[in-house]
């Protein structure tokens, strides 16, 4: 319980510092910090419609944040959440566009296909890291570009619905997630509940199972984990596959619960935002939803900030950057240790 309280204080501290610095930047740019905070609140939680919109935007962030956090617990940097989300979204759109099946069969198939597609990309990056020594940061970044451009080509060509906007045809109604709340134009699907359930499953996996213990041991000291008998290579591959699967599922839920199709430039950057979400949440599954809710609120409020307050939407990007800077400044010892461990592990592997 004490570590959890400590993490909660850490998250609150980082948020307060980042918001204070953001208000200071608004003040320096000639704006009113008071108006900024007021619009930030009303634009993200002021009424039921914008609050649901915040939850809708937080749903994929929860899953991509978990994806990055789980990999980091094992000492791996999954920068490929964006590409994994794209591939998962495309796979779910293809399976969802098949001939209608009974919903109890069709919907699980859609979600499983998205998880499998993302897991395939994660598996590839993990295998290259474990068997060929290719750094996962490099491979996942390269895979991001490959997948984003490949999916863009497919929705413009072989999978195009033939409309002005390059996209696939709409999925069948039997492949859509049910709506659990709606107000105005905001419709929150059952995907939010799925994301919350997966948060607890991820927590149980990491902290209550032997596999999670091995993954965390590998993240703390890979050489010691090897000497303790842990198959580090296999664990790296499985951890990256799991991380990729979670990001792929985020894409599947976006298709089945929100867009009901897959189109070019499908994501506004949910995969990359997942890095900030995981860092703010301290890489702990139980804190990732709060972190995702914060970033979802920022994304929802950016339009209100610009239209009603004349505050540039770019201020949201500045807030996100400040959060990362504050987290890194507060955890510089953690990152320094992580880099030293990685160097030590690489030297040990080469010997």
CSV table of C-alpha atoms in Angstrom, one decimal:
chain,number,residue,atom,x,y,z
A,1,UNK,CA,0.0,0.0,0.0
A,2,UNK,CA,2.8,2.4,0.8
A,3,UNK,CA,4.5,2.1,-2.6
A,4,UNK,CA,1.1,2.8,-4.2
A,5,UNK,CA,0.6,5.9,-2.1
A,6,UNK,CA,4.1,7.0,-3.0
A,7,UNK,CA,3.4,6.6,-6.7
A,8,UNK,CA,0.1,8.5,-6.3
A,9,UNK,CA,2.0,11.4,-4.7
A,10,UNK,CA,4.5,11.2,-7.5
A,11,UNK,CA,1.8,11.4,-10.2
A,12,UNK,CA,0.1,14.3,-8.4
A,13,UNK,CA,3.4,16.2,-8.0
A,14,UNK,CA,4.3,15.9,-11.6
A,15,UNK,CA,0.9,17.0,-12.8
A,16,UNK,CA,0.9,20.1,-10.5
A,17,UNK,CA,4.4,21.1,-11.6
A,18,UNK,CA,3.5,20.6,-15.3
A,19,UNK,CA,0.3,22.6,-15.0
A,20,UNK,CA,2.1,25.4,-13.1
A,21,UNK,CA,4.7,25.7,-15.8
A,22,UNK,CA,2.0,25.6,-18.5
A,23,UNK,CA,0.2,28.5,-16.8
A,24,UNK,CA,3.5,30.4,-16.6
A,25,UNK,CA,4.1,29.8,-20.3
A,26,UNK,CA,0.5,31.1,-21.1
A,27,UNK,CA,1.3,34.1,-19.0
A,28,UNK,CA,4.5,34.8,-20.8
A,29,UNK,CA,2.7,34.6,-24.2
A,30,UNK,CA,0.3,37.3,-23.1
A,31,UNK,CA,-2.6,35.0,-22.1
A,32,UNK,CA,-4.5,34.6,-18.8
A,33,UNK,CA,-3.5,31.6,-16.8
A,34,UNK,CA,-6.8,31.7,-14.9
A,35,UNK,CA,-8.7,31.6,-18.3
A,36,UNK,CA,-6.5,28.7,-19.4
A,37,UNK,CA,-7.2,26.6,-16.4
A,38,UNK,CA,-10.9,27.4,-16.5
A,39,UNK,CA,-11.2,26.4,-20.2
A,40,UNK,CA,-9.1,23.4,-19.6
A,41,UNK,CA,-11.7,22.2,-17.1
A,42,UNK,CA,-14.9,23.2,-18.9
A,43,UNK,CA,-13.5,21.9,-22.2
A,44,UNK,CA,-12.8,18.5,-20.8
A,45,UNK,CA,-15.2,17.9,-17.9
A,46,UNK,CA,-17.6,20.9,-18.0
A,47,UNK,CA,-20.6,18.8,-19.1
A,48,UNK,CA,-21.5,15.2,-19.9
A,49,UNK,CA,-20.8,15.4,-23.6
A,50,UNK,CA,-17.2,16.7,-23.2
A,51,UNK,CA,-16.6,14.3,-20.3
A,52,UNK,CA,-17.6,11.4,-22.4
A,53,UNK,CA,-15.4,12.7,-25.2
A,54,UNK,CA,-12.5,12.7,-22.6
A,55,UNK,CA,-13.2,9.1,-21.8
A,56,UNK,CA,-13.4,8.2,-25.5
A,57,UNK,CA,-9.9,9.7,-26.1
A,58,UNK,CA,-8.6,8.1,-22.9
A,59,UNK,CA,-9.6,4.6,-24.0
A,60,UNK,CA,-6.8,4.0,-26.6
A,61,UNK,CA,-4.3,5.9,-24.4
A,62,UNK,CA,-4.9,3.5,-21.6
A,63,UNK,CA,-4.0,0.5,-23.8
A,64,UNK,CA,-1.0,2.1,-25.5
A,65,UNK,CA,0.2,3.4,-22.1
A,66,UNK,CA,-0.1,-0.1,-20.7
A,67,UNK,CA,1.8,-1.4,-23.8
A,68,UNK,CA,4.7,0.9,-23.1
A,69,UNK,CA,4.6,0.4,-19.3
A,70,UNK,CA,4.7,-3.4,-19.5
A,71,UNK,CA,7.7,-3.4,-21.9
A,72,UNK,CA,9.5,-0.9,-19.7
A,73,UNK,CA,8.9,-3.1,-16.6
A,74,UNK,CA,11.0,-5.7,-18.5
A,75,UNK,CA,13.7,-3.1,-19.5
A,76,UNK,CA,12.4,-2.8,-23.1
A,77,UNK,CA,11.4,0.4,-24.9
A,78,UNK,CA,8.4,-0.2,-27.1
A,79,UNK,CA,8.3,2.8,-29.3
A,80,UNK,CA,6.2,0.9,-31.8
A,81,UNK,CA,2.8,1.4,-30.2
A,82,UNK,CA,1.7,3.6,-33.1
A,83,UNK,CA,2.4,1.1,-35.8
A,84,UNK,CA,1.0,-1.7,-33.7
A,85,UNK,CA,-2.2,0.3,-33.2
A,86,UNK,CA,-2.5,0.9,-37.0
A,87,UNK,CA,-2.0,-2.7,-37.9
A,88,UNK,CA,-4.5,-3.8,-35.2
A,89,UNK,CA,-7.0,-1.3,-36.5
A,90,UNK,CA,-6.6,-2.5,-40.1
A,91,UNK,CA,-7.0,-6.2,-39.1
A,92,UNK,CA,-10.1,-5.5,-37.2
A,93,UNK,CA,-11.6,-3.5,-40.1
A,94,UNK,CA,-10.9,-6.4,-42.5
A,95,UNK,CA,-12.4,-9.0,-40.1
A,96,UNK,CA,-15.3,-6.7,-39.2
A,97,UNK,CA,-16.1,-6.2,-42.9
A,98,UNK,CA,-16.6,-9.9,-43.5
A,99,UNK,CA,-20.1,-11.3,-44.1
A,100,UNK,CA,-22.2,-10.7,-40.9
A,101,UNK,CA,-21.7,-13.4,-38.3
A,102,UNK,CA,-23.5,-13.8,-34.9
A,103,UNK,CA,-22.3,-11.0,-32.6
A,104,UNK,CA,-21.0,-13.4,-29.9
A,105,UNK,CA,-18.6,-14.8,-32.6
A,106,UNK,CA,-17.9,-11.8,-34.8
A,107,UNK,CA,-17.0,-9.2,-32.2
A,108,UNK,CA,-14.5,-11.4,-30.3
A,109,UNK,CA,-13.0,-12.3,-33.7
A,110,UNK,CA,-12.5,-8.6,-34.5
A,111,UNK,CA,-10.9,-7.8,-31.2
A,112,UNK,CA,-8.7,-11.0,-31.2
A,113,UNK,CA,-7.5,-10.2,-34.8
A,114,UNK,CA,-6.5,-6.7,-33.7
A,115,UNK,CA,-4.6,-8.1,-30.7
A,116,UNK,CA,-2.9,-10.8,-32.9
A,117,UNK,CA,-1.9,-8.2,-35.5
A,118,UNK,CA,-0.3,-5.9,-32.9
A,119,UNK,CA,1.3,-8.9,-31.2
A,120,UNK,CA,2.9,-10.0,-34.5
A,121,UNK,CA,4.7,-6.7,-34.8
A,122,UNK,CA,5.8,-6.8,-31.2
A,123,UNK,CA,6.9,-10.4,-31.6
A,124,UNK,CA,9.0,-9.4,-34.6
A,125,UNK,CA,10.7,-6.6,-32.7
A,126,UNK,CA,11.3,-8.8,-29.6
A,127,UNK,CA,12.7,-11.7,-31.8
A,128,UNK,CA,15.1,-9.3,-33.5
A,129,UNK,CA,16.2,-8.0,-30.1
A,130,UNK,CA,16.6,-11.4,-28.5
A,131,UNK,CA,18.0,-13.4,-31.4
A,132,UNK,CA,19.8,-10.8,-33.6
A,133,UNK,CA,20.7,-8.1,-31.1
A,134,UNK,CA,18.8,-5.4,-33.1
A,135,UNK,CA,17.8,-2.7,-30.6
A,136,UNK,CA,14.1,-2.6,-30.2
A,137,UNK,CA,14.0,1.2,-30.3
A,138,UNK,CA,15.4,1.2,-33.8
A,139,UNK,CA,13.3,-1.7,-35.1
A,140,UNK,CA,10.0,-0.5,-33.6
A,141,UNK,CA,10.5,3.0,-35.1
A,142,UNK,CA,11.2,1.5,-38.5
A,143,UNK,CA,8.2,-0.8,-38.2
A,144,UNK,CA,6.1,2.2,-37.4
A,145,UNK,CA,6.9,3.9,-40.7
A,146,UNK,CA,6.5,0.6,-42.7
A,147,UNK,CA,3.1,-0.1,-41.2
A,148,UNK,CA,1.7,3.4,-41.4
A,149,UNK,CA,2.7,3.8,-45.1
A,150,UNK,CA,1.6,0.2,-45.9
A,151,UNK,CA,-1.8,0.7,-44.4
A,152,UNK,CA,-2.2,4.0,-46.1
A,153,UNK,CA,-1.5,2.3,-49.5
A,154,UNK,CA,-3.9,-0.5,-48.8
A,155,UNK,CA,-6.9,1.8,-47.9
A,156,UNK,CA,-6.1,3.9,-51.1
A,157,UNK,CA,-5.9,0.7,-53.2
A,158,UNK,CA,-6.9,-2.9,-52.6
A,159,UNK,CA,-9.0,-2.3,-49.5
A,160,UNK,CA,-10.5,1.1,-50.6
A,161,UNK,CA,-14.3,1.5,-50.2
A,162,UNK,CA,-14.3,3.6,-53.3
A,163,UNK,CA,-15.1,6.9,-51.6
A,164,UNK,CA,-13.4,10.3,-51.7
A,165,UNK,CA,-11.8,9.7,-48.3
A,166,UNK,CA,-9.4,6.7,-48.5
A,167,UNK,CA,-10.9,4.2,-46.1
A,168,UNK,CA,-12.1,0.6,-45.9
A,169,UNK,CA,-15.8,-0.2,-46.1
A,170,UNK,CA,-17.7,0.0,-42.8
A,171,UNK,CA,-17.7,-3.1,-40.5
A,172,UNK,CA,-20.9,-5.1,-40.0
A,173,UNK,CA,-23.1,-4.2,-37.1
A,174,UNK,CA,-22.4,-7.6,-35.6
A,175,UNK,CA,-18.8,-6.5,-35.2
A,176,UNK,CA,-19.5,-3.2,-33.4
A,177,UNK,CA,-19.0,-2.7,-29.7
A,178,UNK,CA,-22.2,-1.7,-27.8
A,179,UNK,CA,-22.6,1.9,-26.7
A,180,UNK,CA,-22.8,2.3,-22.9
A,181,UNK,CA,-23.3,6.1,-22.6
A,182,UNK,CA,-24.0,8.9,-25.0
A,183,UNK,CA,-24.6,12.7,-24.9
A,184,UNK,CA,-24.8,14.9,-27.9
A,185,UNK,CA,-22.2,13.7,-30.5
A,186,UNK,CA,-20.2,11.7,-27.9
A,187,UNK,CA,-20.8,8.0,-27.7
A,188,UNK,CA,-18.8,5.9,-25.2
A,189,UNK,CA,-18.5,2.3,-26.2
A,190,UNK,CA,-18.0,-0.9,-24.2
A,191,UNK,CA,-14.3,-0.6,-25.2
A,192,UNK,CA,-13.7,1.7,-22.2
A,193,UNK,CA,-14.8,-1.2,-19.9
A,194,UNK,CA,-12.6,-3.6,-21.7
A,195,UNK,CA,-9.6,-1.2,-21.3
A,196,UNK,CA,-10.3,-0.9,-17.5
A,197,UNK,CA,-10.5,-4.7,-17.2
A,198,UNK,CA,-7.2,-5.1,-19.0
A,199,UNK,CA,-5.6,-2.7,-16.6
A,200,UNK,CA,-6.4,-5.1,-13.7
A,201,UNK,CA,-5.3,-8.1,-15.8
A,202,UNK,CA,-2.0,-6.4,-16.6
A,203,UNK,CA,-1.5,-5.7,-12.9
A,204,UNK,CA,-2.2,-9.3,-11.9
A,205,UNK,CA,0.2,-10.5,-14.7
A,206,UNK,CA,3.0,-8.3,-13.6
A,207,UNK,CA,2.7,-8.6,-9.8
A,208,UNK,CA,0.9,-11.8,-9.1
A,209,UNK,CA,2.3,-14.4,-11.6
A,210,UNK,CA,5.7,-16.0,-12.1
A,211,UNK,CA,5.9,-14.7,-15.7
A,212,UNK,CA,5.4,-11.1,-14.4
A,213,UNK,CA,8.0,-11.7,-11.7
A,214,UNK,CA,10.5,-12.9,-14.3
A,215,UNK,CA,9.8,-9.9,-16.5
A,216,UNK,CA,10.4,-7.4,-13.7
A,217,UNK,CA,13.5,-9.3,-12.6
A,218,UNK,CA,14.8,-9.0,-16.2
A,219,UNK,CA,14.0,-5.3,-16.2
A,220,UNK,CA,15.9,-4.7,-13.0
A,221,UNK,CA,19.0,-6.7,-13.8
A,222,UNK,CA,19.1,-8.9,-17.0
A,223,UNK,CA,22.4,-10.6,-16.2
A,224,UNK,CA,21.2,-11.6,-12.7
A,225,UNK,CA,18.0,-12.8,-14.2
A,226,UNK,CA,20.0,-15.0,-16.6
A,227,UNK,CA,22.0,-16.4,-13.8
A,228,UNK,CA,18.9,-17.2,-11.9
A,229,UNK,CA,17.7,-19.4,-14.7
A,230,UNK,CA,15.3,-17.1,-16.4
A,231,UNK,CA,15.1,-17.6,-20.2
A,232,UNK,CA,15.7,-13.9,-20.9
A,233,UNK,CA,15.4,-14.2,-24.7
A,234,UNK,CA,12.1,-16.0,-24.6
A,235,UNK,CA,10.8,-13.5,-22.0
A,236,UNK,CA,11.8,-10.5,-24.1
A,237,UNK,CA,10.0,-11.9,-27.1
A,238,UNK,CA,6.8,-12.7,-25.2
A,239,UNK,CA,6.8,-9.4,-23.4
A,240,UNK,CA,7.2,-7.4,-26.6
A,241,UNK,CA,4.4,-9.6,-28.2
A,242,UNK,CA,2.1,-8.8,-25.3
A,243,UNK,CA,2.9,-5.1,-25.5
A,244,UNK,CA,2.3,-5.1,-29.2
A,245,UNK,CA,-1.0,-6.9,-28.7
A,246,UNK,CA,-2.3,-4.3,-26.3
A,247,UNK,CA,-1.6,-1.5,-28.8
A,248,UNK,CA,-3.2,-3.5,-31.5
A,249,UNK,CA,-6.3,-4.0,-29.4
A,250,UNK,CA,-6.4,-0.2,-29.0
A,251,UNK,CA,-6.7,0.0,-32.7
A,252,UNK,CA,-9.4,-2.7,-32.8
A,253,UNK,CA,-11.5,-0.9,-30.2
A,254,UNK,CA,-11.2,2.4,-32.1
A,255,UNK,CA,-12.6,0.6,-35.2
A,256,UNK,CA,-15.3,-1.5,-33.4
A,257,UNK,CA,-16.4,1.1,-31.0
A,258,UNK,CA,-15.9,4.5,-32.6
A,259,UNK,CA,-15.0,4.8,-36.3
A,260,UNK,CA,-16.5,1.5,-37.7
A,261,UNK,CA,-13.9,1.8,-40.5
A,262,UNK,CA,-10.2,2.2,-41.0
A,263,UNK,CA,-8.8,5.2,-42.8
A,264,UNK,CA,-5.5,6.7,-43.7
A,265,UNK,CA,-3.9,8.7,-40.8
A,266,UNK,CA,-6.1,6.7,-38.5
A,267,UNK,CA,-4.5,7.8,-35.2
A,268,UNK,CA,-3.7,11.4,-34.0
A,269,UNK,CA,-0.7,9.9,-32.3
A,270,UNK,CA,-2.2,7.7,-29.6
A,271,UNK,CA,0.8,5.3,-29.8
A,272,UNK,CA,3.4,8.0,-29.2
A,273,UNK,CA,1.3,9.6,-26.5
A,274,UNK,CA,1.3,6.2,-24.8
A,275,UNK,CA,5.0,6.8,-23.9
A,276,UNK,CA,4.1,10.0,-22.0
A,277,UNK,CA,1.1,8.2,-20.4
A,278,UNK,CA,3.3,5.3,-19.2
A,279,UNK,CA,6.0,7.7,-17.8
A,280,UNK,CA,3.5,9.8,-16.0
A,281,UNK,CA,1.9,6.7,-14.5
A,282,UNK,CA,5.2,5.5,-13.3
A,283,UNK,CA,5.0,2.4,-15.5
A,284,UNK,CA,2.5,0.9,-13.1
A,285,UNK,CA,-0.7,-0.5,-14.6
A,286,UNK,CA,-3.0,0.8,-11.9
A,287,UNK,CA,-1.9,4.4,-12.5
A,288,UNK,CA,-1.9,4.3,-16.3
A,289,UNK,CA,-5.7,5.1,-16.5
A,290,UNK,CA,-5.3,8.3,-14.4
A,291,UNK,CA,-2.5,9.4,-16.6
A,292,UNK,CA,-4.5,8.5,-19.8
A,293,UNK,CA,-7.5,10.4,-18.4
A,294,UNK,CA,-5.3,13.5,-18.0
A,295,UNK,CA,-3.9,13.3,-21.6
A,296,UNK,CA,-7.4,12.6,-22.9
A,297,UNK,CA,-8.7,15.7,-21.1
A,298,UNK,CA,-5.9,17.7,-22.8
A,299,UNK,CA,-6.8,16.4,-26.2
A,300,UNK,CA,-10.5,17.1,-25.6
A,301,UNK,CA,-10.0,20.7,-24.3
A,302,UNK,CA,-7.6,21.9,-27.0
A,303,UNK,CA,-10.4,23.0,-29.3
A,304,UNK,CA,-12.1,25.0,-26.5
A,305,UNK,CA,-8.9,26.6,-25.6
A,306,UNK,CA,-8.5,27.9,-29.1
A,307,UNK,CA,-12.0,28.9,-29.9
A,308,UNK,CA,-13.1,30.4,-26.6
A,309,UNK,CA,-9.8,31.6,-25.2
A,310,UNK,CA,-7.7,32.3,-28.2
A,311,UNK,CA,-5.0,30.0,-26.7
A,312,UNK,CA,-3.1,28.1,-29.4
A,313,UNK,CA,-3.8,24.3,-29.5
A,314,UNK,CA,-0.1,23.8,-29.5
A,315,UNK,CA,-0.1,24.7,-25.8
A,316,UNK,CA,-1.4,21.1,-25.3
A,317,UNK,CA,1.7,19.7,-26.9
A,318,UNK,CA,3.8,22.0,-24.6
A,319,UNK,CA,2.0,20.6,-21.5
A,320,UNK,CA,2.7,17.1,-22.7
A,321,UNK,CA,6.3,17.9,-23.2
A,322,UNK,CA,6.5,19.5,-19.8
A,323,UNK,CA,5.1,16.4,-18.2
A,324,UNK,CA,7.8,14.3,-19.8
A,325,UNK,CA,10.5,16.7,-18.8
A,326,UNK,CA,9.3,16.9,-15.2
A,327,UNK,CA,9.0,13.0,-15.0
A,328,UNK,CA,12.6,12.6,-16.4
A,329,UNK,CA,14.0,15.3,-14.1
A,330,UNK,CA,12.4,13.6,-11.1
A,331,UNK,CA,13.4,10.2,-12.2
A,332,UNK,CA,16.9,10.9,-13.6
A,333,UNK,CA,18.4,8.4,-11.2
A,334,UNK,CA,16.1,5.7,-12.6
A,335,UNK,CA,17.0,6.4,-16.2
A,336,UNK,CA,20.7,6.6,-15.4
A,337,UNK,CA,20.5,3.2,-13.7
A,338,UNK,CA,18.5,1.8,-16.6
A,339,UNK,CA,21.1,3.0,-19.1
A,340,UNK,CA,24.0,1.6,-17.0
A,341,UNK,CA,22.1,-1.7,-16.7
A,342,UNK,CA,21.6,-1.9,-20.4
A,343,UNK,CA,25.3,-1.2,-21.1
A,344,UNK,CA,26.2,-3.9,-18.5
A,345,UNK,CA,23.8,-6.4,-20.1
A,346,UNK,CA,25.1,-5.7,-23.6
A,347,UNK,CA,28.7,-6.2,-22.4
A,348,UNK,CA,27.7,-9.4,-20.7
A,349,UNK,CA,26.0,-10.6,-23.8
A,350,UNK,CA,29.0,-9.9,-26.0
A,351,UNK,CA,31.2,-11.8,-23.6
